Coordinates of C-alpha atoms in Angstrom, one line a residue:
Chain Y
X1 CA 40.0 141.1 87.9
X2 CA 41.5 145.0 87.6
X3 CA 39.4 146.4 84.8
X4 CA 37.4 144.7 81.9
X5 CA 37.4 141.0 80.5
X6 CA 38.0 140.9 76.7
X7 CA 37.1 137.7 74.6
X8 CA 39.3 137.5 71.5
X9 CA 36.6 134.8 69.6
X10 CA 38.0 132.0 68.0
X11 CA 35.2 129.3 66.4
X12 CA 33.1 126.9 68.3
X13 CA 30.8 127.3 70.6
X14 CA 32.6 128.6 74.0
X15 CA 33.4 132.4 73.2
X16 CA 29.0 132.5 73.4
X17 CA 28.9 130.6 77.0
X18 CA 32.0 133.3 77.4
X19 CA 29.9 135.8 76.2
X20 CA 27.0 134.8 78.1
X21 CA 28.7 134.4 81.7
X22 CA 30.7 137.6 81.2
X23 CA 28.3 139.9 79.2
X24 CA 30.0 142.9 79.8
X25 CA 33.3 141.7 78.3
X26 CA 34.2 143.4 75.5
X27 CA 34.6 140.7 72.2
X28 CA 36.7 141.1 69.5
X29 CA 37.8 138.5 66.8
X30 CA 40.4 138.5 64.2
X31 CA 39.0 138.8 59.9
X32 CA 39.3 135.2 58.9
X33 CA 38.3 133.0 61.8
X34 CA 34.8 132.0 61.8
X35 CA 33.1 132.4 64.9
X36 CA 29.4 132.2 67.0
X37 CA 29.1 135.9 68.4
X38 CA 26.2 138.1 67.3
X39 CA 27.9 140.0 64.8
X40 CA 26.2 143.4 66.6
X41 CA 28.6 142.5 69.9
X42 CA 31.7 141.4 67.8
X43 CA 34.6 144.2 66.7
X44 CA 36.7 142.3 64.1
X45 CA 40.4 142.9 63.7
X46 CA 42.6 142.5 60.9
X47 CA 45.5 139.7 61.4
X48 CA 48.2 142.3 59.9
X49 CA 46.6 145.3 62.0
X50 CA 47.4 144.2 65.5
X51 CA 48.3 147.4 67.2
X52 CA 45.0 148.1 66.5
X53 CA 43.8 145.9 68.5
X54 CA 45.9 146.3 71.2
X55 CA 45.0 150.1 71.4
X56 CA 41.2 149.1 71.2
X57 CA 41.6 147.2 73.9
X58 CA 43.0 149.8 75.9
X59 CA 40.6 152.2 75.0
X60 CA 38.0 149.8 76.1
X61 CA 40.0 149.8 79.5
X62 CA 40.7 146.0 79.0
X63 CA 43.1 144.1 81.5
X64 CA 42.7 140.6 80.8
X65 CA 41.8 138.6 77.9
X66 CA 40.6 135.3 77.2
X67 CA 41.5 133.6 73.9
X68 CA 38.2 131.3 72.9
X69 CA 38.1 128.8 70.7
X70 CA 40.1 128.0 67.6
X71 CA 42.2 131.1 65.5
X72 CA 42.6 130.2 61.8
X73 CA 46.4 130.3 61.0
X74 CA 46.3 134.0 59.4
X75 CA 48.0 134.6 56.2
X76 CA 49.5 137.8 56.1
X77 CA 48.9 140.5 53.9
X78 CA 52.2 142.7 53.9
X79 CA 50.9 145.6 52.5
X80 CA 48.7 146.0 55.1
X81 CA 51.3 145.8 58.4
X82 CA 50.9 148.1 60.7
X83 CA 54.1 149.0 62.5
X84 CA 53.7 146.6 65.7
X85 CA 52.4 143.7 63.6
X86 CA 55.5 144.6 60.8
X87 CA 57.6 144.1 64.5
X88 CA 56.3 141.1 65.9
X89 CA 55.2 139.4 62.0
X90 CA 58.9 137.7 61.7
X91 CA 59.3 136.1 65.3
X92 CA 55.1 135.1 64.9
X93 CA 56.0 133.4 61.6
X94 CA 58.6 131.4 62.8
X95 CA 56.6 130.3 65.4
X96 CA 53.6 128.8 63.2
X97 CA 56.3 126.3 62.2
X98 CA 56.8 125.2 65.2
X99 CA 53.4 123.3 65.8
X100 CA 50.2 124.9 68.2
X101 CA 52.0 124.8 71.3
X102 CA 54.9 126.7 70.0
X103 CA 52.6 129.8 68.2
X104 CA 50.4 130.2 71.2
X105 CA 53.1 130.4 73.6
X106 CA 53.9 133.5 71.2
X107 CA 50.9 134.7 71.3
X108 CA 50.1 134.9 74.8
X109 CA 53.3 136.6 75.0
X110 CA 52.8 139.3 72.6
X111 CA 49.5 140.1 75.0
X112 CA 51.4 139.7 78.4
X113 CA 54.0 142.0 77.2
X114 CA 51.1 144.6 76.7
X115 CA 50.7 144.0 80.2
X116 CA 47.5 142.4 79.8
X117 CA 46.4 139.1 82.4
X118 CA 45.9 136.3 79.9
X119 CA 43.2 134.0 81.5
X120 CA 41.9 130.7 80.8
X121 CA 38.1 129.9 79.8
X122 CA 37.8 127.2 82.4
X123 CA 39.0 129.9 84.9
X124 CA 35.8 132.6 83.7
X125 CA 33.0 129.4 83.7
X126 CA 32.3 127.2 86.4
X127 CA 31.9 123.7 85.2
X128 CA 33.5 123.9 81.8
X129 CA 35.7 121.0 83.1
X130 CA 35.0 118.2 84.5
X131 CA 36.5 116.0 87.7
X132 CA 37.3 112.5 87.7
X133 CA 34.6 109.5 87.3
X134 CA 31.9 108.3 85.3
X135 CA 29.7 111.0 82.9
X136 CA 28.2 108.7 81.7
X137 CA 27.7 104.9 80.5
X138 CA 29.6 102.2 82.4
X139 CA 33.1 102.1 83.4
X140 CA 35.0 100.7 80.7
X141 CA 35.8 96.7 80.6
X142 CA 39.6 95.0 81.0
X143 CA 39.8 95.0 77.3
X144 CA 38.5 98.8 76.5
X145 CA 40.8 99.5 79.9
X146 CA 43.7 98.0 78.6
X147 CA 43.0 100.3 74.4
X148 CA 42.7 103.2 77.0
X149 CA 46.4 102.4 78.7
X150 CA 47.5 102.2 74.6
X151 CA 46.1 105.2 74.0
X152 CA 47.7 106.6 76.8
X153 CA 51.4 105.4 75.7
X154 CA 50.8 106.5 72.6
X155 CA 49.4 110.0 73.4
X156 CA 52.5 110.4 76.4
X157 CA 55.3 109.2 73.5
X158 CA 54.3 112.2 71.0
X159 CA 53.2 114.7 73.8
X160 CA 57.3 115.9 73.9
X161 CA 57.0 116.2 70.7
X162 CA 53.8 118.8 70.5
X163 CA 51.7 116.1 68.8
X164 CA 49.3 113.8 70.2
X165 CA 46.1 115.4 71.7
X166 CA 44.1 112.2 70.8
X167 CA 43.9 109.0 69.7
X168 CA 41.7 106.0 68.8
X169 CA 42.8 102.7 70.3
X170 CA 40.4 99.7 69.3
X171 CA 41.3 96.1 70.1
X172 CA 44.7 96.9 70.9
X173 CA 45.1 98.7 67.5
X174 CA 45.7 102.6 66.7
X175 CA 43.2 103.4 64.4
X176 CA 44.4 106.7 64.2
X177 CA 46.4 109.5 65.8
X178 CA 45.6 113.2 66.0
X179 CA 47.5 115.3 63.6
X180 CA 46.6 119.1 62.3
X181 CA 43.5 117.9 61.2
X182 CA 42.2 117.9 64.9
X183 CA 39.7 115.0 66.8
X184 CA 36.6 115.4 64.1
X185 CA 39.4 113.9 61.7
X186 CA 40.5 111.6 63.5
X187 CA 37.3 110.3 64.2
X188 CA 36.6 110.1 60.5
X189 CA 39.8 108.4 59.9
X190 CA 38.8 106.1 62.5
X191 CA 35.4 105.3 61.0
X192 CA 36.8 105.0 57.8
X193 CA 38.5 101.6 58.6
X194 CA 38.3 99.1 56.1
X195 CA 35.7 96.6 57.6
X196 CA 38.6 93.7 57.2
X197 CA 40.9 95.7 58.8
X198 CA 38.8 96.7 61.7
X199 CA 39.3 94.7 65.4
X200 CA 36.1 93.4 66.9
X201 CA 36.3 95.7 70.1
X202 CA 34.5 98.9 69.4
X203 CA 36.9 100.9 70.3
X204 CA 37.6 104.0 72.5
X205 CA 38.8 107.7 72.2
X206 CA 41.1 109.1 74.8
X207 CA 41.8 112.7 75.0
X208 CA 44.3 114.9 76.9
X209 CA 45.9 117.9 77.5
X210 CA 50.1 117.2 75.6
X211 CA 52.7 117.9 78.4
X212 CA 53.4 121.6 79.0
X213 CA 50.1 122.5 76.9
X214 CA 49.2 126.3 78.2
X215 CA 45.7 125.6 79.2
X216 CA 44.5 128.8 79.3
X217 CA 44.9 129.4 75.4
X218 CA 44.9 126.0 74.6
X219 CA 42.8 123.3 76.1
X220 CA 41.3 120.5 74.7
X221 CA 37.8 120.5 74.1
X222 CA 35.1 117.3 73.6
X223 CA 31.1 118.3 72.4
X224 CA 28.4 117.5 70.7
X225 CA 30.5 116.6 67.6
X226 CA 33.0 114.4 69.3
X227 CA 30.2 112.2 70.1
X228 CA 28.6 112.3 66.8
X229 CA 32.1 111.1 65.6
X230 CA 32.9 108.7 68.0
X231 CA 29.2 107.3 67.1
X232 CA 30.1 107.2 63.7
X233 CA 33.0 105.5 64.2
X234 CA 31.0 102.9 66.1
X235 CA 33.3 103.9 69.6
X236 CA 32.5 102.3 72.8
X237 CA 33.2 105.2 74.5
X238 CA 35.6 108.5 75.1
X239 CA 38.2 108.7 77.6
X240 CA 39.3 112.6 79.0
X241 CA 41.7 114.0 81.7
X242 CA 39.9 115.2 84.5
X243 CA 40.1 118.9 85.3
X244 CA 41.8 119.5 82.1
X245 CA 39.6 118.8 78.8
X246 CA 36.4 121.1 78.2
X247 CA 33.1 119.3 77.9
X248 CA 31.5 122.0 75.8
X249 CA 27.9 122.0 76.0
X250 CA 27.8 119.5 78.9
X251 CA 24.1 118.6 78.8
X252 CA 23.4 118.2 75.2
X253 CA 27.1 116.5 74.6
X254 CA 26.4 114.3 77.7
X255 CA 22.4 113.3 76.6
X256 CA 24.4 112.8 72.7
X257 CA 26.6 110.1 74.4
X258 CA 23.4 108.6 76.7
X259 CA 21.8 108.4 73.2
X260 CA 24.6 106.6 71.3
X261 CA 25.3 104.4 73.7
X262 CA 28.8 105.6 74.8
X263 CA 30.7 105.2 78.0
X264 CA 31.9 109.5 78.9
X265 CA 35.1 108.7 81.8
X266 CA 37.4 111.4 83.1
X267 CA 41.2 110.3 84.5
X268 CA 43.3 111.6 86.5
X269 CA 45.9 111.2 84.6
Chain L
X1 CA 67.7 76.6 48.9
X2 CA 67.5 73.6 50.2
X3 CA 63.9 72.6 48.1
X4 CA 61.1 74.2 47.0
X5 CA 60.1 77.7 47.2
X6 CA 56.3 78.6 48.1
X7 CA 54.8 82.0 47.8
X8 CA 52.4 82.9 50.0
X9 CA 50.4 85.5 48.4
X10 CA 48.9 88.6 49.8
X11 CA 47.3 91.5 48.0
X12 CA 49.4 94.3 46.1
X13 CA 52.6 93.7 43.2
X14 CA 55.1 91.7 44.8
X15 CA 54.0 88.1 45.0
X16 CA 53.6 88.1 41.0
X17 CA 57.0 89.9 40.6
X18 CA 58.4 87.0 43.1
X19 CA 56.6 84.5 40.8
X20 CA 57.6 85.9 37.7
X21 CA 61.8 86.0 39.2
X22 CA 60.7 81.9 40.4
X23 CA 58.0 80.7 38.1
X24 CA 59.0 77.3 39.8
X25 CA 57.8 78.2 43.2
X26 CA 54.2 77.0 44.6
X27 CA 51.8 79.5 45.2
X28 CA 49.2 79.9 47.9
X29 CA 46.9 82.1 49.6
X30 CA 44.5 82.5 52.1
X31 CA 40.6 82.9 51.2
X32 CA 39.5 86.5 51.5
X33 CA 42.9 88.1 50.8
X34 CA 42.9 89.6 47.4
X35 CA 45.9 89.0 45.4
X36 CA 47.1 89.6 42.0
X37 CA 48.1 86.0 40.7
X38 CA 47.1 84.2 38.0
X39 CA 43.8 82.5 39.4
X40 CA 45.4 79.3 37.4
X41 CA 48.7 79.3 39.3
X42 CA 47.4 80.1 42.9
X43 CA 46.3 77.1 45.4
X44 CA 43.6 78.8 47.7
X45 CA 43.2 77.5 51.4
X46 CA 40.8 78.8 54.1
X47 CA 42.4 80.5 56.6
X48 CA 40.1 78.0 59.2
X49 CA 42.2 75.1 57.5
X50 CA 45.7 75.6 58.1
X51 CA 46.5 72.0 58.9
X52 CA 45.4 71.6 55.1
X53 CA 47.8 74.3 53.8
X54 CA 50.9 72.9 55.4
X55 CA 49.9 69.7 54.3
X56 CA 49.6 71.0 50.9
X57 CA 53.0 72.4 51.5
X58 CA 54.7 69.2 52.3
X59 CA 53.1 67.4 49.5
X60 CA 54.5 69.6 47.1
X61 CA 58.3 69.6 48.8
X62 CA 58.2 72.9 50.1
X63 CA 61.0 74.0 52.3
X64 CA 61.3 77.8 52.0
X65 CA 58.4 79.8 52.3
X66 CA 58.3 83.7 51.6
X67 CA 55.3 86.0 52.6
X68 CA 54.8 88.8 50.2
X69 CA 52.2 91.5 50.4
X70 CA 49.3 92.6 53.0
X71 CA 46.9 89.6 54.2
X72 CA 43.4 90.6 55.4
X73 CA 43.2 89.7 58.9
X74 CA 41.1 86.6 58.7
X75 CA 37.9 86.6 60.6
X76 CA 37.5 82.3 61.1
X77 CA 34.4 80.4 61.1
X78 CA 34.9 78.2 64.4
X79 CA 32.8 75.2 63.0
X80 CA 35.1 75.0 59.8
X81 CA 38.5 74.8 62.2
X82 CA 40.3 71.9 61.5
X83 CA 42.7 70.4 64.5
X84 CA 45.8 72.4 63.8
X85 CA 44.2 75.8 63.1
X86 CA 42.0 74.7 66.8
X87 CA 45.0 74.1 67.9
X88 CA 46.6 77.7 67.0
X89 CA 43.8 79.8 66.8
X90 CA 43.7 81.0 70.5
X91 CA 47.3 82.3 70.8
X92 CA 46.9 83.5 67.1
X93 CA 43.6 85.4 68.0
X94 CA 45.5 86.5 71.4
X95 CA 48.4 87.9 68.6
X96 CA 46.1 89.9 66.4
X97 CA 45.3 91.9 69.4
X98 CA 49.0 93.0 69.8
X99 CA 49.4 94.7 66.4
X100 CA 51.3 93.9 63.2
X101 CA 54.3 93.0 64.3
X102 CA 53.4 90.7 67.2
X103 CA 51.1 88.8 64.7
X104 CA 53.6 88.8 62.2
X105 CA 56.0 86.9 64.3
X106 CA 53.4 84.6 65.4
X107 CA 52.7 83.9 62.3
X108 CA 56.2 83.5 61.3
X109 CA 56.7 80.6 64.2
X110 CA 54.0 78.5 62.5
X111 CA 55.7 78.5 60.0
X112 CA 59.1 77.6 61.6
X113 CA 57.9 75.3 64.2
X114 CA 56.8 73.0 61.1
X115 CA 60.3 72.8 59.7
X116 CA 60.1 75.8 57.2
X117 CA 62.1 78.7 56.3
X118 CA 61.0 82.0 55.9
X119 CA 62.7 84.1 53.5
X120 CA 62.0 87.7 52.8
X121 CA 60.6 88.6 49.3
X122 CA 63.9 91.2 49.1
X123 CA 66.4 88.0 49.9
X124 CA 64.7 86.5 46.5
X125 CA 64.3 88.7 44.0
X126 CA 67.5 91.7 43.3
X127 CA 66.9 95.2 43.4
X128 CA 63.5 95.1 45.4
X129 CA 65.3 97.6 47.9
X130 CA 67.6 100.8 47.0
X131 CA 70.8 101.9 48.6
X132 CA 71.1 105.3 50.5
X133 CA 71.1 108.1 47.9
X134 CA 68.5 110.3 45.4
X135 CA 66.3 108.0 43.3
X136 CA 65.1 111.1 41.4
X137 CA 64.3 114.7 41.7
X138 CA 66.8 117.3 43.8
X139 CA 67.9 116.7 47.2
X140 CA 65.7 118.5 50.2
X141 CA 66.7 121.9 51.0
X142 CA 67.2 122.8 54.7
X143 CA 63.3 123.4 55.4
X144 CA 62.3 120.1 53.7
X145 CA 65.4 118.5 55.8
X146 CA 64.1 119.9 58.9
X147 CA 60.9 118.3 57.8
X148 CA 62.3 115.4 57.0
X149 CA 64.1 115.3 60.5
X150 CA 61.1 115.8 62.5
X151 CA 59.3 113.4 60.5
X152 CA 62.0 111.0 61.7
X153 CA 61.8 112.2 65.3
X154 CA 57.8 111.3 65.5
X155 CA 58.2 107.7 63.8
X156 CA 61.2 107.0 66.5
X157 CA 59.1 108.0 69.0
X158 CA 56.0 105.7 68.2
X159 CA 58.6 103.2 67.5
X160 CA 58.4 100.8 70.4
X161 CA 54.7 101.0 70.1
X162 CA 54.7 98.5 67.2
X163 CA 53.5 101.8 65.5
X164 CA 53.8 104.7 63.0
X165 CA 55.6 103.1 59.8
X166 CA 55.0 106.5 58.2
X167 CA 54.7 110.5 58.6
X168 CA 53.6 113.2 56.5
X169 CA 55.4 116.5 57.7
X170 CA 55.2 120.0 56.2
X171 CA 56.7 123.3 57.4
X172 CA 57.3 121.7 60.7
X173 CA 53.9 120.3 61.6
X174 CA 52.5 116.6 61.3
X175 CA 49.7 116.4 58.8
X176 CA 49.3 112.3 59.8
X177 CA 50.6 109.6 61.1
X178 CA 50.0 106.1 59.6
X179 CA 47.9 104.0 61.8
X180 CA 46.1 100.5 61.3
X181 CA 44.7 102.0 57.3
X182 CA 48.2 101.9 55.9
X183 CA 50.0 104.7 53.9
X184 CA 47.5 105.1 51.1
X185 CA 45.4 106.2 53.6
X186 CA 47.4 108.3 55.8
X187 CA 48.4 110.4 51.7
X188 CA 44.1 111.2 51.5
X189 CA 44.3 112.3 55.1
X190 CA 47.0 114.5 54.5
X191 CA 45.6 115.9 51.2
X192 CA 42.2 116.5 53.2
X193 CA 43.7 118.7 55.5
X194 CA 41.7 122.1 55.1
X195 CA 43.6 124.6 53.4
X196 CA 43.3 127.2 56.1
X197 CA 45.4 125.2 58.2
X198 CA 47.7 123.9 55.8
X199 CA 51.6 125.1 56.3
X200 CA 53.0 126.9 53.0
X201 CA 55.3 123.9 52.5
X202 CA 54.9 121.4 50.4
X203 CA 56.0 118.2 53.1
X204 CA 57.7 115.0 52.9
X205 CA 56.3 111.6 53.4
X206 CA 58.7 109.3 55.4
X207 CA 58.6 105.8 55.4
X208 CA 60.3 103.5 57.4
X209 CA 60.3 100.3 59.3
X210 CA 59.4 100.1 62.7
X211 CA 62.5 99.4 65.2
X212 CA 62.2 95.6 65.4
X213 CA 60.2 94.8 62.6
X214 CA 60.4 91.1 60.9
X215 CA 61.3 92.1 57.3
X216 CA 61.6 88.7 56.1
X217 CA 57.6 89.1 56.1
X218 CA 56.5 93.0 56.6
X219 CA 59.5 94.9 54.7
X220 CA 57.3 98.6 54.1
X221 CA 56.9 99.7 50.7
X222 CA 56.1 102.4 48.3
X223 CA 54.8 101.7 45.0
X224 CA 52.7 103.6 41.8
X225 CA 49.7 104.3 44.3
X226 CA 52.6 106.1 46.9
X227 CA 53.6 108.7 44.3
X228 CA 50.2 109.3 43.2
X229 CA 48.8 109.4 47.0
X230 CA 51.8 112.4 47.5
X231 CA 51.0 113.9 44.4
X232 CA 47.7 114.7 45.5
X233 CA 48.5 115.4 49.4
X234 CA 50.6 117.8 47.4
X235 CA 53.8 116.9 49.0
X236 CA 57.7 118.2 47.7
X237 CA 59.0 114.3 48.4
X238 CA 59.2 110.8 49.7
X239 CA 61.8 109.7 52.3
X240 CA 62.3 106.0 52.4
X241 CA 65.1 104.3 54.7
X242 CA 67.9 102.5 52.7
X243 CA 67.9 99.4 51.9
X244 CA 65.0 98.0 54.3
X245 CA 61.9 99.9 52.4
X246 CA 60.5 98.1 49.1
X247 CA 60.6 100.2 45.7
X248 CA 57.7 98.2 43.9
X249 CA 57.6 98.6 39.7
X250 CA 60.5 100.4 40.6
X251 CA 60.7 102.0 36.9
X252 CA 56.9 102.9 36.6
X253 CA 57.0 104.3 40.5
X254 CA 60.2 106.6 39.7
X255 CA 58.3 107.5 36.4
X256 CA 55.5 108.7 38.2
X257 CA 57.5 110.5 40.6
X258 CA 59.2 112.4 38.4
X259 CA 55.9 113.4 36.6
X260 CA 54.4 114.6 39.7
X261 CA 57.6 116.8 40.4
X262 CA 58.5 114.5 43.7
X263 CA 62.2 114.1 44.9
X264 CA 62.7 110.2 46.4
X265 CA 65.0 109.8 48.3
X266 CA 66.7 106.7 50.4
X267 CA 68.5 107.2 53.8
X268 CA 70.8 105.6 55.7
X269 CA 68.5 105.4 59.4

């Protein structure tokens, strides 16, 4: 790295381990997004005031940046522009309608043509990801093996269509595809399956990266709440790609799954 | 018709509406599916007993036999199995496994291979179905279009999946897909999504059948409890493919669409 780390902190728990691995990095969030940062270390941006930012982040000699953690979709003020964001505000509009992978794309690009380094979190943290094998539980069964291929035709028939970072295959049944709402949703959806309409097989929850997904702004995360979901929707277990899903808090998230009972696998895949 | 007609009654509208357009017809059903018949009119058989129910058919000079609304997916009692269902229940056990439409057309064979016809509901009563064209409100403008388009684009996709009857899309991003819960389901998700990450659109629900789905016995459908699911998700409108969706209470459902400000319309897809 040239010069200083920043950490632009979305919500959830990884700008912290960020934080904490990289405590010289200078952290700045955007008004609007929730986040887990001491609010003392934290400089907080407004959405419509992004040349701001930008020249704070040069005046903090900043080179790369790592985007953490999920951004709320800002609405704009537009009395409150500033002349880059007034610039950029059209083309970043457009691209909210075009689904995640469409926005960030934009958004990295608005930083790379700064000339900052836009870097991954898995590329700051060692261990964020995980290779393939068993985390924990048993290897799935032929019949939770053969939910896991479903899930992974269904998840490889949306991912050209920027949907489709999860999925919950039971029985050979979709109980329920990831949409905006993200994977706590789903798994709520999941568990809210009408008891006569709900196979016998427990169930599992697969989870990957969608084709052409920028990982370093982008990459899909399983914690302590996935498992508290999948346990709720009585899952037999949680499927990932290896090397390209972040198990947030490893050891509590991995003791979580121990303690329900679930099967953690990672596939190359 | 070569003899009798029997109804074979799920839960929901249409089987009385097919009763009331052939009050001669015999009507049955299978324990544990609720249904909207007269208790007076409807012969109940367990779903562990179909050797009864055909029998019952044949005694009452049933030729034709039309399916008509959802059936709870019977869990059987092995000891109460009499020889026929014994004799089915493996392959029919093996078909639930493979999704709607696989135990659908088993289900239709049973039928078949006992010398019966199966009709669908919309080749018995008229006006069950629309042609292409608005059924009320004002045509979607190009953002609802594009909506509507991409909306099309997901459900093709899941298509040979045996999956995704229905969509909800708003300014260009999925807010659900239906899975196993059905549409009523997939209208709460949708109106659950958070409002920080909900597009300024309003959105369209679009509802089709799935490429190769039996509509003598799963035509989809909107109804009363469609229009009010959307006007809560807070959609703009309802897509619905010409001709091969079912318009239940057609009058109260357009009534209640044009109360809620929705536009219905039917495609040509």
């Amino acid at each position: 790295m040239a010069g200083r780390l920043a950490i632009v902190a979305g919500s959830g728990g990884l700008p912290l381990r960020l934080h904490e691995a990289h405590p010289d990095a200078y952290c700045v969030t955007l008004a609007g997004t929730p986040h887990e940062l001491p609010e003392g270390v934290v400089h907080t941006h407004r959405p419509e005031r992004l040349g701001e930012l930008f020249e704070d982040l040069r005046d903090h000699d900043v080179t790369d940046v790592v985007m953490a953690g999920a951004m709320a979709r800002p609405k704009l003020e537009p009395s409150a522009l500033d002349a880059v964001t007034a610039k950029v505000a059209p083309a970043l509009m457009a691209a909210m309608q075009q689904g995640d992978d469409g926005l960030l794309r934009h958004v990295i690009a608005l930083f790379e043509d700064r000339g900052f380094t836009v870097v991954g979190a898995h590329e700051l943290v060692v261990g964020l990801t995980v290779p393939a094998g068993m985390l924990c539980g048993i290897a799935p069964d032929s019949a939770a093996t053969l939910d896991v291929e479903f899930g992974l035709d269904i998840l490889s028939a949306l991912s050209p269509l920027d949907l489709g970072q999860a999925t919950v295959v039971a029985g050979g049944l979709c109980l329920g595809i990831e949409t905006l709402q993200g994977t706590d949703a789903l798994l709520e959806q999941a568990a809210g399956t009408p008891t006569h309409k709900r196979p016998e097989a427990p169930g599992v929850l697969v989870k990957l990266p969608k084709r052409g997904q920028d990982l370093r702004v982008d990459m899909p995360a399983i914690g302590p709440a996935t498992i508290e979901g999948a346990r709720r929707a009585g899952l037999g277990g949680i499927v990932i790609a290896a090397d390209r899903v972040l198990v947030l808090e490893r050891e509590a998230t991995l003791a979580a799954a121990r303690e329900a009972g679930l099967f953690v696998q990672a596939l190359d895949v």
